[in-house]
Short mmCIF file of C-alpha atoms (C1' of nucleotides) in Angstrom, two decimals:
data_model
loop_
_atom_site.label_atom_id
_atom_site.label_comp_id
_atom_site.label_asym_id
_atom_site.label_seq_id
_atom_site.Cartn_x
_atom_site.Cartn_y
_atom_site.Cartn_z
CA UNK A 215 7.57 11.56 10.64
CA UNK A 216 11.07 12.68 11.61
CA UNK A 217 12.70 14.49 14.49
CA UNK A 218 14.24 16.76 11.94
CA UNK A 219 10.83 17.98 10.89
CA UNK A 220 9.39 17.97 14.32
CA UNK A 221 12.09 20.18 15.71
CA UNK A 222 11.58 22.70 12.97
CA UNK A 223 7.89 22.65 12.38
CA UNK A 224 5.71 20.66 14.71
CA UNK A 225 5.48 21.26 18.42
CA UNK A 226 5.55 18.40 20.91
CA UNK A 227 1.78 17.92 21.02
CA UNK A 228 1.44 18.01 17.27
CA UNK A 229 4.23 15.50 16.92
CA UNK A 230 2.56 13.17 19.36
CA UNK A 231 -0.76 13.48 17.56
CA UNK A 232 0.91 12.87 14.25
CA UNK A 233 2.69 9.78 15.53
CA UNK A 234 -0.60 8.34 16.81
CA UNK A 235 -2.44 9.12 13.60
CA UNK A 236 0.35 7.75 11.48
CA UNK A 237 0.55 4.55 13.52
CA UNK A 238 -3.17 4.09 13.22
CA UNK A 239 -3.04 4.58 9.46
CA UNK A 240 -0.25 2.04 9.18
CA UNK A 241 -1.58 -0.64 11.50
CA UNK A 242 -5.34 -0.57 11.15
CA UNK A 243 -5.25 -1.70 7.50
CA UNK A 244 -2.64 -4.31 8.40
CA UNK A 245 -4.86 -5.80 11.10
CA UNK A 246 -8.03 -5.68 9.01
CA UNK A 247 -6.27 -7.23 6.02
CA UNK A 248 -4.84 -9.94 8.25
CA UNK A 249 -8.28 -10.80 9.62
CA UNK A 250 -9.74 -11.13 6.13
CA UNK A 251 -6.77 -13.06 4.87
CA UNK A 252 -6.79 -15.52 7.75
CA UNK A 253 -10.52 -15.99 8.19
CA UNK A 254 -11.66 -15.79 4.58
CA UNK A 255 -8.56 -15.98 2.39
CA UNK A 256 -9.46 -12.66 0.81
CA UNK A 257 -7.55 -9.43 0.36
CA UNK A 258 -9.43 -6.29 1.21
CA UNK A 259 -10.00 -5.25 -2.41
CA UNK A 260 -11.25 -8.75 -3.20
CA UNK A 261 -13.63 -8.61 -0.26
CA UNK A 262 -14.78 -5.16 -1.24
CA UNK A 263 -15.39 -6.13 -4.85
CA UNK A 264 -17.43 -9.19 -3.86
CA UNK A 265 -19.36 -7.10 -1.35
CA UNK A 266 -20.19 -4.42 -3.90
CA UNK A 267 -21.28 -6.86 -6.57
CA UNK A 268 -23.43 -8.70 -4.03
CA UNK A 269 -25.39 -5.53 -3.40
CA UNK A 270 -25.93 -4.64 -7.06
CA UNK A 271 -29.16 -5.54 -8.88
CA UNK A 272 -28.95 -9.09 -10.28
CA UNK A 273 -25.62 -9.32 -8.43
CA UNK A 274 -24.18 -7.87 -11.61
CA UNK A 275 -22.25 -4.66 -12.17
CA UNK A 276 -20.22 -2.98 -14.88
CA UNK A 277 -16.53 -3.04 -14.00
CA UNK A 278 -16.19 0.68 -14.55
CA UNK A 279 -19.01 1.34 -12.09
CA UNK A 280 -17.50 -1.01 -9.59
CA UNK A 281 -14.14 0.73 -9.92
CA UNK A 282 -15.72 4.12 -9.31
CA UNK A 283 -17.67 2.82 -6.31
CA UNK A 284 -14.53 1.27 -4.88
CA UNK A 285 -12.09 4.12 -5.31
CA UNK A 286 -10.05 1.76 -7.41
CA UNK A 287 -8.48 2.21 -10.82
CA UNK A 288 -9.91 0.09 -13.59
CA UNK A 289 -6.41 -1.20 -14.02
CA UNK A 290 -6.24 -2.61 -10.55
CA UNK A 291 -9.82 -3.83 -10.57
CA UNK A 292 -9.15 -5.78 -13.72
CA UNK A 293 -6.50 -7.85 -11.94
CA UNK A 294 -8.67 -8.31 -8.86
CA UNK A 295 -11.54 -9.58 -10.99
CA UNK A 296 -9.20 -11.93 -12.79
CA UNK A 297 -8.30 -13.57 -9.49
CA UNK A 298 -11.93 -13.70 -8.33
CA UNK A 299 -12.81 -15.27 -11.67
CA UNK A 300 -10.13 -17.93 -11.26
CA UNK A 301 -11.54 -18.71 -7.81
CA UNK A 302 -14.99 -19.15 -9.34
CA UNK A 303 -16.65 -16.33 -7.41
CA UNK A 304 -17.22 -13.94 -10.28
CA UNK A 305 -17.82 -14.30 -14.00
CA UNK A 306 -17.06 -11.80 -16.71
CA UNK A 307 -19.48 -11.16 -19.57
CA UNK A 308 -19.74 -8.43 -22.18
CA UNK A 309 -22.65 -6.10 -21.52
CA UNK A 310 -25.37 -6.99 -24.10
CA UNK A 311 -26.46 -3.33 -24.06
CA UNK A 312 -23.03 -1.95 -24.96
CA UNK A 313 -20.27 -4.34 -25.85
CA UNK A 314 -17.58 -2.01 -24.58
CA UNK A 315 -18.62 -2.62 -21.00
CA UNK A 316 -17.70 -5.77 -19.15
CA UNK A 317 -20.08 -7.09 -16.53
CA UNK A 318 -18.92 -8.68 -13.32
CA UNK A 319 -21.46 -11.31 -12.23
CA UNK A 320 -21.40 -12.90 -8.79
CA UNK A 321 -21.66 -16.68 -8.89
CA UNK A 322 -23.50 -18.70 -6.25
CA UNK A 323 -20.13 -19.65 -4.80
CA UNK A 324 -19.22 -15.96 -4.67
CA UNK A 325 -22.44 -15.17 -2.87
CA UNK A 326 -21.72 -17.80 -0.25
CA UNK A 327 -18.18 -16.53 0.05
CA UNK A 328 -19.13 -12.96 0.83
CA UNK A 329 -21.97 -14.03 3.11
CA UNK A 330 -19.58 -16.06 5.20
CA UNK A 331 -16.80 -13.47 5.20
CA UNK A 332 -18.77 -10.35 6.13
CA UNK A 333 -19.57 -10.94 9.80
CA UNK A 334 -15.98 -11.56 10.79
CA UNK A 335 -14.82 -8.46 8.99
CA UNK A 336 -17.42 -6.21 10.60
CA UNK A 337 -16.55 -7.73 13.94
CA UNK A 338 -12.91 -6.78 13.37
CA UNK A 339 -13.84 -3.18 12.57
CA UNK A 340 -15.92 -3.07 15.71
CA UNK A 341 -13.17 -4.57 17.83
CA UNK A 342 -10.37 -2.35 16.57
CA UNK A 343 -12.27 0.91 16.29
CA UNK A 344 -15.60 1.24 18.03
CA UNK A 345 -15.08 -0.96 21.04
CA UNK A 346 -11.95 0.99 21.85
CA UNK A 347 -13.69 4.36 21.97
CA UNK A 348 -16.27 6.07 24.09
CA UNK A 349 -19.22 7.59 22.28
CA UNK A 350 -17.65 11.05 22.64
CA UNK A 351 -14.37 9.81 21.25
CA UNK A 352 -16.14 8.10 18.36
CA UNK A 353 -17.88 11.33 17.45
CA UNK A 354 -14.71 13.41 17.80
CA UNK A 355 -12.75 10.99 15.64
CA UNK A 356 -15.45 11.09 12.99
CA UNK A 357 -15.56 14.87 13.00
CA UNK A 358 -11.80 15.31 12.78
CA UNK A 359 -11.47 12.70 10.04
CA UNK A 360 -14.34 14.26 8.10
CA UNK A 361 -12.68 17.66 8.34
CA UNK A 362 -9.35 16.31 7.12
CA UNK A 363 -11.02 14.45 4.28
CA UNK A 364 -12.69 17.70 3.28
CA UNK A 365 -9.28 19.35 2.95
CA UNK A 366 -7.84 16.32 1.14
CA UNK A 367 -10.67 16.67 -1.36
CA UNK A 368 -10.63 13.17 -2.80
CA UNK A 369 -12.17 12.73 -6.25
CA UNK A 370 -15.80 11.72 -6.05
CA UNK A 371 -16.16 12.59 -2.41
CA UNK A 372 -19.70 13.70 -1.51
CA UNK A 373 -20.10 16.00 1.46
CA UNK A 374 -22.75 14.99 3.95
CA UNK B 30 -17.03 -0.53 4.09
CA UNK B 31 -20.21 -1.99 2.71
CA UNK B 32 -23.94 -1.50 3.10
CA UNK B 33 -24.18 -5.19 3.71
CA UNK B 34 -22.08 -4.89 6.83
CA UNK B 35 -23.52 -1.61 7.89
CA UNK B 36 -27.07 -2.90 7.86
CA UNK B 37 -26.15 -5.84 10.01
CA UNK B 38 -23.61 -4.47 12.38
CA UNK B 39 -22.91 -0.77 12.33
CA UNK B 40 -25.48 1.88 13.08
CA UNK B 41 -25.77 5.01 10.96
CA UNK B 42 -23.41 7.11 13.05
CA UNK B 43 -20.80 4.39 13.22
CA UNK B 44 -21.01 3.92 9.48
CA UNK B 45 -20.49 7.59 8.90
CA UNK B 46 -17.52 7.68 11.25
CA UNK B 47 -16.04 4.64 9.60
CA UNK B 48 -16.43 6.13 6.14
CA UNK B 49 -14.65 9.30 7.22
CA UNK B 50 -11.85 7.42 8.94
CA UNK B 51 -11.45 5.07 6.01
CA UNK B 52 -11.37 7.93 3.52
CA UNK B 53 -8.77 9.70 5.58
CA UNK B 54 -6.62 6.57 5.74
CA UNK B 55 -6.86 6.13 2.01
CA UNK B 56 -6.31 9.70 0.91
CA UNK B 57 -3.92 11.21 3.40
CA UNK B 58 -1.05 8.92 2.37
CA UNK B 59 -1.93 9.50 -1.28
CA UNK B 60 -1.66 13.26 -0.88
CA UNK B 61 1.51 13.16 1.19
CA UNK B 62 3.16 10.75 -1.22
CA UNK B 63 2.15 12.93 -4.13
CA UNK B 64 3.67 16.02 -2.53
CA UNK B 65 6.97 14.23 -1.92
CA UNK B 66 6.99 12.70 -5.36
CA UNK B 67 6.28 15.97 -7.11
CA UNK B 68 8.41 18.31 -5.04
CA UNK B 69 11.32 16.04 -4.27
CA UNK B 70 11.04 12.97 -6.49
CA UNK B 71 11.03 10.73 -3.42
CA UNK B 72 8.66 8.05 -2.24
CA UNK B 73 7.70 8.21 1.40
CA UNK B 74 9.90 5.29 2.45
CA UNK B 75 12.82 6.84 0.59
CA UNK B 76 12.23 10.14 2.33
CA UNK B 77 11.91 8.44 5.65
CA UNK B 78 15.09 6.44 5.21
CA UNK B 79 17.09 9.52 4.23
CA UNK B 80 15.59 11.41 7.13
CA UNK B 81 16.46 8.73 9.66
CA UNK B 82 20.02 8.32 8.43
CA UNK B 83 20.51 12.09 8.48
CA UNK B 84 19.72 12.11 12.19
CA UNK B 85 22.01 9.22 13.11
CA UNK B 86 25.53 9.82 14.46
CA UNK B 87 28.00 10.21 11.58
CA UNK B 88 24.97 10.10 9.31
CA UNK B 89 25.50 6.36 9.39
CA UNK B 90 23.21 3.59 10.56
CA UNK B 91 22.97 -0.18 10.47
CA UNK B 92 20.29 -1.30 8.06
CA UNK B 93 18.64 -3.51 10.65
CA UNK B 94 18.37 -0.57 13.07
CA UNK B 95 16.96 1.62 10.34
CA UNK B 96 14.39 -1.02 9.49
CA UNK B 97 13.29 -1.29 13.12
CA UNK B 98 13.09 2.50 13.47
CA UNK B 99 11.06 2.72 10.29
CA UNK B 100 8.54 -0.03 10.86
CA UNK B 101 9.85 -1.57 7.67
CA UNK B 102 10.97 -5.10 6.92
CA UNK B 103 14.63 -5.56 6.15
CA UNK B 104 13.47 -7.02 2.89
CA UNK B 105 11.76 -3.84 1.79
CA UNK B 106 14.46 -1.59 3.20
CA UNK B 107 17.06 -3.45 1.20
CA UNK B 108 15.34 -2.48 -2.03
CA UNK B 109 14.81 1.10 -0.91
CA UNK B 110 18.49 1.44 -0.06
CA UNK B 111 19.42 -0.03 -3.44
CA UNK B 112 17.51 2.76 -5.16
CA UNK B 113 18.94 5.46 -2.89
CA UNK B 114 22.39 4.05 -3.60
CA UNK B 115 21.83 4.23 -7.35
CA UNK B 116 20.75 7.86 -6.92
CA UNK B 117 24.00 8.58 -5.08
CA UNK B 118 22.35 9.59 -1.80
CA UNK B 119 23.42 6.64 0.30
CA UNK B 120 26.37 4.27 0.30
CA UNK B 121 26.52 0.76 1.65
CA UNK B 122 29.51 -0.49 3.63
CA UNK B 123 30.07 -3.51 5.85
CA UNK B 124 30.25 -2.59 9.51
CA UNK B 125 33.94 -2.78 10.49
CA UNK B 126 32.86 -3.78 14.00
CA UNK B 127 30.80 -6.76 12.86
CA UNK B 128 30.87 -7.74 9.23
CA UNK B 129 27.37 -9.19 9.34
CA UNK B 130 25.90 -5.72 9.59
CA UNK B 131 25.61 -3.42 6.62
CA UNK B 132 25.91 0.30 7.22
CA UNK B 133 23.92 2.88 5.32
CA UNK B 134 25.94 6.07 5.00
CA UNK B 135 24.41 9.35 3.85
CA UNK B 136 26.43 11.07 1.13
CA UNK B 137 26.73 14.85 0.87
CA UNK B 138 24.27 14.72 -2.00
CA UNK B 139 21.89 12.75 0.21
CA UNK B 140 22.24 15.33 2.97
CA UNK B 141 21.36 18.12 0.58
CA UNK B 142 18.47 16.07 -0.75
CA UNK B 143 16.82 15.54 2.61
CA UNK B 144 17.51 19.12 3.71
CA UNK B 145 15.70 20.44 0.68
CA UNK B 146 12.83 17.96 0.85
CA UNK B 147 11.92 18.23 4.53
CA UNK B 148 10.27 21.67 4.72
CA UNK B 149 7.80 20.94 1.95
CA UNK B 150 6.81 17.66 3.50
CA UNK B 151 6.22 19.14 6.94
CA UNK B 152 4.26 21.91 5.34
CA UNK B 153 2.04 19.31 3.67
CA UNK B 154 1.40 17.54 6.97
CA UNK B 155 0.51 20.87 8.53
CA UNK B 156 -1.77 21.80 5.65
CA UNK B 157 -3.67 18.53 5.47
CA UNK B 158 -3.92 17.80 9.18
CA UNK B 159 -3.25 20.55 11.66
CA UNK B 160 -4.47 23.56 9.73
CA UNK B 161 -7.78 21.79 9.20
CA UNK B 162 -8.42 21.23 12.89
CA UNK B 163 -9.13 23.33 15.96
CA UNK B 164 -6.93 22.68 18.96
CA UNK B 165 -9.74 20.66 20.55
CA UNK B 166 -10.17 18.59 17.44
CA UNK B 167 -6.43 18.00 17.23
CA UNK B 168 -6.36 16.73 20.78
CA UNK B 169 -9.44 14.55 20.29
CA UNK B 170 -8.02 13.04 17.11
CA UNK B 171 -4.75 12.29 18.86
CA UNK B 172 -6.52 10.67 21.81
CA UNK B 173 -8.77 8.50 19.67
CA UNK B 174 -5.93 7.43 17.40
CA UNK B 175 -3.73 6.64 20.39
CA UNK B 176 -6.49 4.52 21.88
CA UNK B 177 -7.00 2.61 18.66
CA UNK B 178 -3.28 2.07 18.25
CA UNK B 179 -3.21 0.68 21.78
CA UNK B 180 -5.79 -1.93 20.78
CA UNK B 181 -4.01 -2.64 17.50
CA UNK B 182 -0.89 -3.33 19.53
CA UNK B 183 1.71 -2.91 16.80
CA UNK B 184 5.07 -4.58 17.37
CA UNK B 185 7.56 -2.26 19.00
CA UNK B 186 4.96 0.27 20.03
CA UNK B 187 5.91 2.13 23.20
CA UNK B 188 3.08 3.51 25.30
CA UNK B 189 3.48 7.13 26.35
"C1'" DG C 202 40.39 -24.93 14.83
"C1'" DA C 203 36.58 -27.19 12.01
"C1'" DG C 204 31.59 -27.74 11.89
"C1'" DG C 205 27.50 -25.97 12.52
"C1'" DC C 206 24.24 -22.50 14.38
"C1'" DT C 207 22.57 -17.89 14.14
"C1'" DA C 208 21.91 -13.25 12.65
"C1'" DA C 209 21.97 -9.83 8.79
"C1'" DC C 210 21.04 -9.18 4.51
"C1'" DT C 211 19.43 -10.15 -0.44
"C1'" DT C 212 16.43 -11.98 -3.81
"C1'" DG C 213 12.16 -14.08 -5.76
"C1'" DA C 214 7.38 -14.10 -6.00
"C1'" DC C 215 3.09 -12.16 -4.88
"C1'" DG C 216 -0.81 -8.60 -4.01
"C1'" DC C 217 -1.80 -3.50 -3.64
"C1'" DG C 218 -1.84 0.59 -6.23
"C1'" DT C 219 -0.13 3.76 -9.93
"C1'" DC C 220 0.56 5.46 -14.93
"C1'" DA C 221 1.25 4.57 -19.80
"C1'" DA C 222 0.50 2.03 -23.82
"C1'" DG C 223 -2.17 -1.21 -26.36
"C1'" DT C 224 -6.66 -3.70 -27.87
"C1'" DG C 225 -11.56 -3.89 -29.25
"C1'" DA C 226 -16.12 -2.17 -29.62
"C1'" DT C 227 -19.08 1.67 -30.59
"C1'" DG C 228 -20.85 5.59 -32.54
"C1'" DG C 229 -20.54 9.90 -35.14
"C1'" DG C 230 -18.94 12.63 -39.27
"C1'" DG C 231 -17.79 12.95 -43.90
"C1'" DC D 178 -21.17 3.36 -45.23
"C1'" DC D 179 -16.72 3.64 -43.81
"C1'" DC D 180 -13.23 5.66 -41.08
"C1'" DC D 181 -11.71 7.43 -37.05
"C1'" DA D 182 -12.24 9.24 -32.42
"C1'" DT D 183 -13.53 7.67 -28.05
"C1'" DC D 184 -14.53 4.73 -24.33
"C1'" DA D 185 -13.91 0.36 -21.57
"C1'" DC D 186 -10.83 -2.59 -20.50
"C1'" DT D 187 -6.23 -5.19 -20.34
"C1'" DT D 188 -1.40 -5.53 -19.87
"C1'" DG D 189 3.39 -4.04 -18.77
"C1'" DA D 190 6.37 -1.88 -15.69
"C1'" DC D 191 7.25 0.14 -11.40
"C1'" DG D 192 7.23 1.15 -6.14
"C1'" DC D 193 5.12 -0.31 -1.63
"C1'" DG D 194 4.89 -4.05 1.47
"C1'" DT D 195 4.74 -9.07 2.63
"C1'" DC D 196 6.79 -13.94 3.40
"C1'" DA D 197 9.96 -17.57 2.22
"C1'" DA D 198 14.27 -19.17 0.76
"C1'" DG D 199 19.06 -18.50 -0.05
"C1'" DT D 200 23.74 -16.39 1.06
"C1'" DT D 201 27.40 -14.80 3.95
"C1'" DA D 202 29.81 -13.52 8.22
"C1'" DG D 203 30.61 -14.31 12.80
"C1'" DC D 204 30.61 -17.03 16.79
"C1'" DC D 205 30.39 -21.10 19.75
"C1'" DT D 206 31.22 -25.70 20.82
"C1'" DC D 207 33.67 -29.71 20.77
#
DNA sequence: GAGGCTAACTTGACGCGTCAAGTGATGGGG
DNA sequence: CCCCATCACTTGACGCGTCAAGTTAGCCTC
């Protein structure tokens, strides 16, 4: 990220690669978030939570499972769900099986919300990522990213 | 990001690529931030600000220039500088040339701070990114990221 | 040279994301 | 059968990052 470092540690080609990768990591989420925000009035975590619940059986999921599936802390998820609840898209209910769990239940309004928001979001991913690349580039990007993720070793990551 | 989308819009290979890219974008910043936080007690923006000031003439820079060079809003930078000031690494002073500008001036303590923090950070970038890739992969990643950034069209981006 | 425009900066409020501390429900051991 | 450990969740506080609104300094025009 700095000339200081680059001069000491990264050669010119590495620096250029790093600048591109860094810029992508900064701006891709910004653009995707902006699309969701403008077209659906949702933040990405809100979208993701609605999407995940919509795919669960009975459109119902335990918050702790949702957090794990979303790479989100329970802490953060709790606040997201609170907003979704205020908007009328999700309801909370204690799990009748084990009262310690809280269920997130998608309302009909929530179902409509995610149904209407999804196409635009996928279209944005396609526009910003896949339309920009050739098939060879797409594969190379996937391979390099997969390799880096392997080294990063995120919790819960399952190797293909 | 969701099966819902994938089934409708992305084929299996695209989904896999997207998952890898997304995971990389989520976890690479987390790991780099953690390294800085643990080894130097700095957030990434704090590190970046110190780094940029250290490279400026007289180790002094106008806050608005620093913000532009850092892809950061003045708003956010202002708070970052406030923390760096409290830590004794940076001082604020009005620009004698034009009193509307505020200068950020690196203190000796700030200079020592960034000097000691830089090697570890570069090492982390090398470990997580470049050590994981072959030269071909590095080039392919750089090309794909550059292409995507071109489409994202971030403000102030200069094409090579 | 006084009034008002503009540019630089700060501050408030909000969402993302974290950790730490607190609350409530459950289940297991004495 | 009761107490306490544990688990799920919530809340507070903090930093990242945003936009909007307010403040101050400089400049430009009349």
